[in-house]
Amino acid sequence: MTRNRPDPLRVEFHLLDRQIVDLDGRPVGKVDDVELTRDPDGTYRITALLVGQYVLAERIGGLVGRLLRTLARRRGGGAPEPLRITAEHVQRVGSDVRLSLRAELLDLPPSETWLRDTLIARIPGRAVPGDEVVRASALLGRPVYDAAGRRLGKVTDLITRPDEHGRERTVAVLVTPRRRGRLLGYEREGQHGPWLLARLAAFVHRGTREVPWHEVRWKP
Amino acid sequence: MKKVLAVTLGILTAIGGFVDIGDLVANAQSGARFGMRQAWVVVVGVIGICVFAEMAGRVAAVSGRPVFDLVRERLGPRIAMTNLVGSYLVTLLTLTAEIGGIALTVQLASGLPHVLWVPLAGFAVWVVLWRVKFELMEQLFGVLGLALVVFVIALIALDPPWGSFADQLTHPGPPSGENWSTWGYLAVSLFASALTPYEVFFFSSGGVEEKWTSDDLATERSNTAVGFPLGGLLGLAIMGCAAVVYEPAGIEVDQLSQTALPVAVSLGKVGLVVVMIGFFAATFGAALETGLSTGYSIAQYFGWRWGKLVRPREAARFHTVVLVSVLLGTAALLTTIDPVQITELSLLFSAVVLPLTYLPILVVANDRDYLGEHANGRVQNVLGVTFLILILIAAVAAIPLMILTGMGQS
Amino acid sequence: MALLAVAVTLTGCSGSPFASYADSAVLCAQEGHNAVGTLRVIVGSHDRGRLLPASTEAAVHDVVATATSALDQFDGTEPVSPDDRRLHDELHPLLHDAVARIAEVQEALDTGDTARAAVLDEPLRRVDDRLVAFAEDHR
């Protein structure tokens, strides 16, 4: 990703469920999930955006997710492959996620997946076999612990910063001791009023704090 | 000069487009039952929609995003899905009511039962959405909708008891012999007929498609600030006509023909023809809007391409949703269910889902990341929160009132 | 979806689930009055040449629907106590009469016999008054 991104970038906040638009501003889909690849030093880097009803369904989970999954399956007819947009093609992350590609390149009939595999997938950033590749939804909501084994809470967001190669790498985790969940966006700086709702959101989100990545343990 | 013309057209379209089958039914029912006592409800409702339409329009113009698009990123996909289901179903119900309204209007003009006209109405709505240039239709039906001004003329010609109207306005509660539950039920319906949820989806989606910028803010504000209140005035005229003809005799309204009758009583055949044109424009125009709105809500949740100006080939999923919705609505009407009852139900359920629609608008309108200096000021927030509270009250009261009064009977 | 089903069952002059037989009777009488009263307005306007024939037909069609629905709904409720039966015996003939008068007027208008339609206003008024009186007495 280029400089056009919020600093720091929060995966759930700034990426998940945002509208993706192409170079001309045409809608491509929503960020239904984010693909992360684990590096040997334990940090994850963002490798791709995943778009697809099946992916969304898996993320939502529960009864609703199952229903969506059945609907998605029938429509696709076959394998519900998500649209995978590698991170290099993201030009800007703002109120929407703008790509440096045109939508036609992405709107491919299933038979022409070779184009997608050769063109988009060959570009650096593609996960090398052997790396642990996860989806952001797998990390979000997981309980985390500190070095002493004490429970810190549940992961509510992943905070990333660009590394020396310009790739987004996780640097910290946002942890909440209570229910995680979005509440209308009151965690962001820009959202102030109305006063009543802001107070309510502050109450619900109390105790949320940032924990550096290296201090976090995924097992007690 | 061209700008003046455009602004005027915008206002005229807003006036004519404001009234739909819900207003035609709710205002007549209230007028027949309570005279002008519920006029305040209409006024409050109109102010409400002006406040929220302005916010939604501002969000569309400055951030380039329509409101429903932002619901998913604000609420998270799961809660937003609930919101989507609720909004979609209510919009579908409203679409059904509008198509029913078209059929009833043609029944009034032809004498043949409305069920015969339902398939034709559904087909016509779909063809227009699929093939016809939308801007033209929007402006055509908006301006034709001005025919409803005939209600104002008819009211004056009926020589209403202005004194007793004034008295009713200052004593807004139910008259003797009526209880607060029925009053509440009709008040909720009236409120919902002014604050129609689909109107805001449509308005903000249209704004994004037409690529409004912050320069267009003044025009859009004038459209809504002038257009909607004048539209509300038409609603009040409908209420007044019903109040003059039906209230003294204690007759209650439950048919669309009863809404039109006072105009015939007062202005004769010419008035009747004009009112039928007005009914047709109002219901057909609203059917187009609700049809598109069914598509907007689903497309904007999943991030698909959408738009009334976009060729069907390029937004296939959006157009499929619209087509399926029109089919479902038409099919429902073919079960010979009474369109007026569907209208009453659509108003009631609209009231229930209003908070789902308006809360995100209020929240996003406050976000400085999206709107910068155009974010809500104190006044807008006070108004917004006040109306949100009113909307919540209406939403919570709607179903209990419906059950308690047997849908407004007792 | 369930709410929709509930709502549909609430329609008609049976009123809310909490309504007593007397309440339902009053509501049905009110429905009858709605129909007859509106018909009198229609006939009056038609007389003065203020209505188009097709619209008259459509409006009268609606009136017929309202009145028959009121009668059907009332027939659908069962009188249980002796008081209920008294109410039934009082209202049923009224509603029946209303439907019959309305049908007569509809026929007169359909055949273009405006004179007969005007004459039929008197019996309409009578049944209307009795329906209103019933509703007032038992409210």
Short mmCIF file of C-alpha atoms in Angstrom, two decimals, chain B residues 55-379:
data_model
loop_
_atom_site.label_atom_id
_atom_site.label_comp_id
_atom_site.label_asym_id
_atom_site.label_seq_id
_atom_site.Cartn_x
_atom_site.Cartn_y
_atom_site.Cartn_z
CA MET B 55 -28.28 15.06 6.72
CA ALA B 56 -28.42 12.15 4.31
CA GLY B 57 -28.00 14.49 1.37
CA ARG B 58 -25.04 16.15 3.02
CA VAL B 59 -23.40 12.80 3.66
CA ALA B 60 -23.96 11.82 0.03
CA ALA B 61 -22.62 15.08 -1.31
CA VAL B 62 -19.52 15.41 0.84
CA SER B 63 -18.44 11.81 1.34
CA GLY B 64 -19.81 10.44 -1.93
CA ARG B 65 -21.36 7.54 -0.10
CA PRO B 66 -25.06 6.78 0.28
CA VAL B 67 -26.25 6.07 3.78
CA PHE B 68 -27.01 2.39 3.56
CA ASP B 69 -23.55 1.79 2.19
CA LEU B 70 -22.17 3.03 5.51
CA VAL B 71 -24.48 1.03 7.74
CA ARG B 72 -22.45 -2.13 7.35
CA GLU B 73 -19.15 -0.54 8.24
CA ARG B 74 -20.73 1.18 11.23
CA LEU B 75 -22.74 -1.61 12.73
CA GLY B 76 -20.69 -4.59 11.67
CA PRO B 77 -21.91 -7.17 9.20
CA ARG B 78 -24.12 -9.11 11.55
CA ILE B 79 -26.20 -6.28 13.00
CA ALA B 80 -26.23 -4.59 9.62
CA MET B 81 -27.72 -7.77 8.21
CA THR B 82 -30.62 -7.47 10.65
CA ASN B 83 -30.99 -3.87 9.59
CA LEU B 84 -30.92 -4.95 5.97
CA VAL B 85 -33.56 -7.61 6.39
CA GLY B 86 -35.87 -5.24 8.24
CA SER B 87 -35.37 -2.39 5.80
CA TYR B 88 -35.72 -4.59 2.76
CA LEU B 89 -38.93 -6.25 3.93
CA VAL B 90 -40.56 -2.96 4.81
CA THR B 91 -39.53 -1.41 1.52
CA LEU B 92 -40.93 -4.46 -0.26
CA LEU B 93 -44.19 -4.09 1.66
CA THR B 94 -44.33 -0.44 0.69
CA LEU B 95 -43.63 -1.32 -2.94
CA THR B 96 -46.53 -3.76 -2.81
CA ALA B 97 -48.76 -1.05 -1.38
CA GLU B 98 -47.76 1.39 -4.12
CA ILE B 99 -48.44 -1.10 -6.92
CA GLY B 100 -51.78 -1.75 -5.24
CA GLY B 101 -52.36 1.99 -5.24
CA ILE B 102 -51.72 2.17 -8.97
CA ALA B 103 -54.27 -0.61 -9.51
CA LEU B 104 -56.81 1.14 -7.28
CA THR B 105 -56.36 4.37 -9.20
CA VAL B 106 -56.97 2.62 -12.50
CA GLN B 107 -60.00 0.97 -10.91
CA LEU B 108 -61.30 4.42 -10.02
CA ALA B 109 -60.83 5.55 -13.60
CA SER B 110 -62.20 2.46 -15.29
CA GLY B 111 -64.76 0.98 -12.94
CA LEU B 112 -63.16 -2.46 -13.31
CA PRO B 113 -61.92 -4.26 -10.18
CA HIS B 114 -58.37 -3.47 -9.15
CA VAL B 115 -57.17 -7.07 -9.17
CA LEU B 116 -57.41 -7.03 -12.95
CA TRP B 117 -55.00 -4.13 -13.07
CA VAL B 118 -52.41 -5.50 -10.68
CA PRO B 119 -50.40 -7.51 -13.21
CA LEU B 120 -50.43 -4.63 -15.66
CA ALA B 121 -49.33 -2.21 -12.97
CA GLY B 122 -46.50 -4.48 -11.87
CA PHE B 123 -45.38 -4.99 -15.43
CA ALA B 124 -45.52 -1.27 -16.19
CA VAL B 125 -43.42 -0.46 -13.13
CA TRP B 126 -40.83 -3.03 -14.10
CA VAL B 127 -40.68 -1.94 -17.74
CA VAL B 128 -40.14 1.67 -16.75
CA LEU B 129 -37.40 0.70 -14.30
CA TRP B 130 -35.73 -1.53 -16.87
CA ARG B 131 -35.99 0.48 -20.03
CA VAL B 132 -37.03 4.07 -19.61
CA LYS B 133 -34.61 6.90 -18.95
CA PHE B 134 -34.97 7.44 -15.25
CA GLU B 135 -34.40 11.17 -14.95
CA LEU B 136 -37.24 11.75 -17.35
CA MET B 137 -39.60 9.55 -15.37
CA GLU B 138 -38.63 11.09 -12.08
CA GLN B 139 -39.32 14.60 -13.31
CA LEU B 140 -42.46 13.60 -15.18
CA PHE B 141 -44.08 11.90 -12.22
CA GLY B 142 -42.88 14.54 -9.84
CA VAL B 143 -44.49 17.33 -11.82
CA LEU B 144 -47.65 15.35 -12.54
CA GLY B 145 -47.88 14.69 -8.84
CA LEU B 146 -48.53 18.39 -8.45
CA ALA B 147 -52.03 17.59 -9.71
CA LEU B 148 -52.73 16.77 -6.08
CA VAL B 149 -52.87 20.51 -5.50
CA VAL B 150 -56.47 19.96 -6.51
CA PHE B 151 -57.06 18.92 -2.90
CA VAL B 152 -56.16 22.40 -1.74
CA ILE B 153 -58.54 23.94 -4.24
CA ALA B 154 -61.25 21.44 -3.34
CA LEU B 155 -60.83 22.16 0.34
CA ILE B 156 -61.29 25.86 -0.18
CA ALA B 157 -64.27 25.26 -2.47
CA LEU B 158 -65.88 23.06 0.18
CA ASP B 159 -66.07 26.12 2.42
CA PRO B 160 -64.75 24.33 5.47
CA PRO B 161 -65.49 25.40 9.03
CA TRP B 162 -62.22 27.26 9.51
CA GLY B 163 -63.17 28.24 13.02
CA SER B 164 -63.76 24.72 14.11
CA PHE B 165 -60.52 23.63 12.36
CA ALA B 166 -58.62 26.23 14.33
CA ASP B 167 -60.25 24.95 17.47
CA GLN B 168 -59.22 21.41 16.64
CA LEU B 169 -55.66 22.50 16.00
CA THR B 170 -55.41 23.96 19.47
CA HIS B 171 -56.93 20.89 21.09
CA PRO B 172 -54.93 18.09 19.53
CA GLY B 173 -56.12 15.20 21.66
CA PRO B 174 -58.85 12.75 20.78
CA PRO B 175 -62.41 14.12 20.82
CA SER B 176 -65.02 12.79 23.23
CA GLY B 177 -66.02 9.28 22.39
CA GLU B 178 -62.58 8.36 21.10
CA ASN B 179 -59.70 6.99 23.08
CA TRP B 180 -55.98 7.67 23.05
CA SER B 181 -55.06 4.27 21.60
CA THR B 182 -56.85 4.88 18.33
CA TRP B 183 -55.50 8.39 18.31
CA GLY B 184 -52.03 7.00 18.90
CA TYR B 185 -52.41 4.37 16.21
CA LEU B 186 -53.41 6.89 13.55
CA ALA B 187 -50.75 9.31 14.77
CA VAL B 188 -48.07 6.64 14.29
CA SER B 189 -49.39 5.92 10.78
CA LEU B 190 -49.37 9.61 9.89
CA PHE B 191 -45.90 10.03 11.27
CA ALA B 192 -44.65 7.05 9.28
CA SER B 193 -46.32 8.33 6.12
CA ALA B 194 -44.25 11.51 6.34
CA LEU B 195 -40.97 9.92 7.46
CA THR B 196 -40.95 7.12 4.90
CA PRO B 197 -37.69 5.14 5.23
CA TYR B 198 -37.30 4.48 1.52
CA GLU B 199 -37.38 8.17 0.79
CA VAL B 200 -34.05 8.69 2.51
CA PHE B 201 -32.39 5.67 0.85
CA PHE B 202 -33.57 6.93 -2.47
CA PHE B 203 -32.58 10.50 -1.86
CA SER B 204 -29.05 9.74 -0.72
CA SER B 205 -28.44 7.06 -3.36
CA GLY B 206 -29.68 9.46 -6.02
CA GLY B 207 -27.37 12.12 -4.71
CA VAL B 208 -24.35 9.85 -4.99
CA GLU B 209 -25.30 8.77 -8.48
CA GLU B 210 -25.73 12.32 -9.63
CA LYS B 211 -22.33 13.04 -8.11
CA TRP B 212 -23.38 15.81 -5.81
CA THR B 213 -20.57 17.81 -4.29
CA SER B 214 -20.52 20.30 -1.47
CA ASP B 215 -21.38 22.91 -4.10
CA ASP B 216 -24.73 21.24 -4.60
CA LEU B 217 -25.58 21.41 -0.93
CA ALA B 218 -27.50 24.65 -1.20
CA THR B 219 -29.66 23.36 -4.05
CA GLU B 220 -30.46 20.12 -2.32
CA ARG B 221 -31.26 21.90 0.91
CA SER B 222 -33.69 24.16 -0.90
CA ASN B 223 -35.30 21.21 -2.63
CA THR B 224 -36.05 19.50 0.62
CA ALA B 225 -36.67 22.57 2.75
CA VAL B 226 -39.23 23.93 0.32
CA GLY B 227 -40.40 20.81 -1.48
CA PHE B 228 -41.18 18.55 1.43
CA PRO B 229 -43.20 21.06 3.49
CA LEU B 230 -45.27 21.96 0.46
CA GLY B 231 -45.79 18.25 -0.09
CA GLY B 232 -46.89 18.00 3.52
CA LEU B 233 -49.36 20.78 2.84
CA LEU B 234 -50.95 18.61 0.18
CA GLY B 235 -51.32 15.92 2.82
CA LEU B 236 -53.01 18.38 5.14
CA ALA B 237 -55.39 19.36 2.36
CA ILE B 238 -56.33 15.69 1.92
CA MET B 239 -56.93 15.56 5.66
CA GLY B 240 -59.05 18.69 5.53
CA CYS B 241 -61.22 17.44 2.69
CA ALA B 242 -61.91 14.21 4.53
CA ALA B 243 -62.62 16.22 7.67
CA VAL B 244 -65.25 18.29 5.92
CA VAL B 245 -67.06 15.48 4.13
CA TYR B 246 -66.74 12.54 6.51
CA GLU B 247 -66.11 13.68 10.05
CA PRO B 248 -69.48 15.37 10.70
CA ALA B 249 -71.26 12.22 9.55
CA GLY B 250 -68.96 9.97 11.55
CA ILE B 251 -67.92 8.02 8.45
CA GLU B 252 -64.54 6.31 8.58
CA VAL B 253 -62.30 5.95 5.55
CA ASP B 254 -60.98 2.59 4.41
CA GLN B 255 -61.07 2.84 0.63
CA LEU B 256 -59.01 4.95 -1.75
CA SER B 257 -62.18 6.02 -3.57
CA GLN B 258 -63.28 7.70 -0.35
CA THR B 259 -60.12 9.80 -0.39
CA ALA B 260 -60.98 11.10 -3.86
CA LEU B 261 -64.68 11.63 -3.28
CA PRO B 262 -64.52 15.05 -1.56
CA VAL B 263 -62.80 16.46 -4.63
CA ALA B 264 -65.66 15.28 -6.81
CA VAL B 265 -68.20 16.66 -4.34
CA SER B 266 -66.49 20.01 -4.48
CA LEU B 267 -65.15 20.36 -8.02
CA GLY B 268 -67.08 17.81 -10.03
CA LYS B 269 -65.82 15.76 -12.95
CA VAL B 270 -62.86 17.97 -13.80
CA GLY B 271 -61.60 17.78 -10.25
CA LEU B 272 -62.04 14.04 -10.31
CA VAL B 273 -59.97 13.65 -13.47
CA VAL B 274 -57.20 15.81 -12.00
CA VAL B 275 -57.20 13.87 -8.75
CA MET B 276 -56.89 10.60 -10.60
CA ILE B 277 -53.90 11.91 -12.50
CA GLY B 278 -52.44 12.97 -9.18
CA PHE B 279 -53.07 9.56 -7.60
CA PHE B 280 -51.51 7.83 -10.56
CA ALA B 281 -48.42 10.01 -10.53
CA ALA B 282 -48.01 9.69 -6.78
CA THR B 283 -48.36 5.92 -6.67
CA PHE B 284 -46.45 5.16 -9.86
CA GLY B 285 -43.63 7.50 -8.93
CA ALA B 286 -43.44 6.00 -5.47
CA ALA B 287 -43.50 2.48 -6.93
CA LEU B 288 -40.44 3.37 -9.00
CA GLU B 289 -38.68 4.79 -5.97
CA THR B 290 -39.47 1.90 -3.67
CA GLY B 291 -38.57 -0.58 -6.39
CA LEU B 292 -35.13 0.96 -6.74
CA SER B 293 -34.76 1.23 -2.98
CA THR B 294 -35.22 -2.51 -2.58
CA GLY B 295 -32.21 -2.88 -4.83
CA TYR B 296 -30.20 -0.13 -3.17
CA SER B 297 -30.40 -1.65 0.27
CA ILE B 298 -29.19 -5.10 -0.78
CA ALA B 299 -26.63 -3.89 -3.31
CA GLN B 300 -25.17 -1.40 -0.87
CA TYR B 301 -24.83 -4.01 1.85
CA PHE B 302 -22.91 -6.43 -0.36
CA GLY B 303 -21.00 -3.75 -2.23
CA TRP B 304 -22.42 -4.51 -5.67
CA ARG B 305 -22.70 -2.05 -8.49
CA TRP B 306 -26.03 -0.22 -8.30
CA GLY B 307 -27.82 2.72 -9.83
CA LYS B 308 -30.95 3.95 -11.52
CA LEU B 309 -28.81 5.51 -14.25
CA VAL B 310 -26.70 2.42 -14.78
CA ARG B 311 -27.53 0.09 -17.65
CA PRO B 312 -28.99 -3.21 -16.44
CA ARG B 313 -26.15 -5.17 -18.03
CA GLU B 314 -23.63 -3.45 -15.86
CA ALA B 315 -25.43 -3.84 -12.59
CA ALA B 316 -27.11 -7.16 -13.16
CA ARG B 317 -27.45 -8.23 -9.54
CA PHE B 318 -28.97 -4.90 -8.52
CA HIS B 319 -31.51 -5.03 -11.32
CA THR B 320 -32.33 -8.65 -10.57
CA VAL B 321 -33.17 -7.73 -6.98
CA VAL B 322 -35.44 -4.94 -8.24
CA LEU B 323 -37.19 -7.25 -10.68
CA VAL B 324 -37.69 -9.97 -8.09
CA SER B 325 -39.09 -7.42 -5.64
CA VAL B 326 -41.61 -6.13 -8.18
CA LEU B 327 -42.64 -9.71 -8.93
CA LEU B 328 -43.07 -10.52 -5.24
CA GLY B 329 -45.16 -7.40 -4.71
CA THR B 330 -47.36 -8.14 -7.68
CA ALA B 331 -47.79 -11.75 -6.62
CA ALA B 332 -48.80 -10.72 -3.11
CA LEU B 333 -51.48 -8.42 -4.51
CA LEU B 334 -52.84 -11.15 -6.74
CA THR B 335 -53.93 -13.00 -3.61
CA THR B 336 -56.71 -10.34 -3.62
CA ILE B 337 -55.59 -8.91 -0.33
CA ASP B 338 -56.94 -5.39 0.11
CA PRO B 339 -54.33 -2.83 -1.02
CA VAL B 340 -55.49 -0.34 1.59
CA GLN B 341 -54.82 -2.88 4.32
CA ILE B 342 -51.37 -3.50 2.84
CA THR B 343 -50.81 0.25 2.95
CA GLU B 344 -51.80 0.43 6.59
CA LEU B 345 -49.47 -2.46 7.37
CA SER B 346 -46.61 -0.88 5.43
CA LEU B 347 -47.01 2.32 7.43
CA LEU B 348 -47.01 0.44 10.68
CA PHE B 349 -43.96 -1.61 9.92
CA SER B 350 -42.22 1.45 8.52
CA ALA B 351 -42.67 3.02 11.92
CA VAL B 352 -41.04 -0.01 13.52
CA VAL B 353 -37.92 0.08 11.34
CA LEU B 354 -37.52 3.85 11.29
CA PRO B 355 -34.83 3.83 13.99
CA LEU B 356 -32.75 1.39 11.91
CA THR B 357 -32.74 3.84 9.05
CA TYR B 358 -32.32 7.09 10.90
CA LEU B 359 -29.81 6.24 13.58
CA PRO B 360 -26.95 5.55 11.12
CA ILE B 361 -27.72 8.78 9.29
CA LEU B 362 -27.45 10.80 12.46
CA VAL B 363 -24.23 9.08 13.45
CA VAL B 364 -22.48 9.41 10.09
CA ALA B 365 -23.55 13.04 9.76
CA ASN B 366 -21.44 13.68 12.85
CA ASP B 367 -18.28 12.06 11.57
CA ARG B 368 -15.62 14.61 10.83
CA ASP B 369 -13.46 12.06 9.03
CA TYR B 370 -16.15 11.81 6.40
CA LEU B 371 -17.72 15.23 6.39
CA GLY B 372 -14.96 17.49 7.60
CA GLU B 373 -16.31 20.93 8.31
CA HIS B 374 -19.75 19.89 7.06
CA ALA B 375 -20.37 17.60 10.02
CA ASN B 376 -23.41 18.29 12.17
CA GLY B 377 -23.48 21.39 14.24
CA ARG B 378 -25.20 21.71 17.58
CA VAL B 379 -28.58 22.71 16.16
#
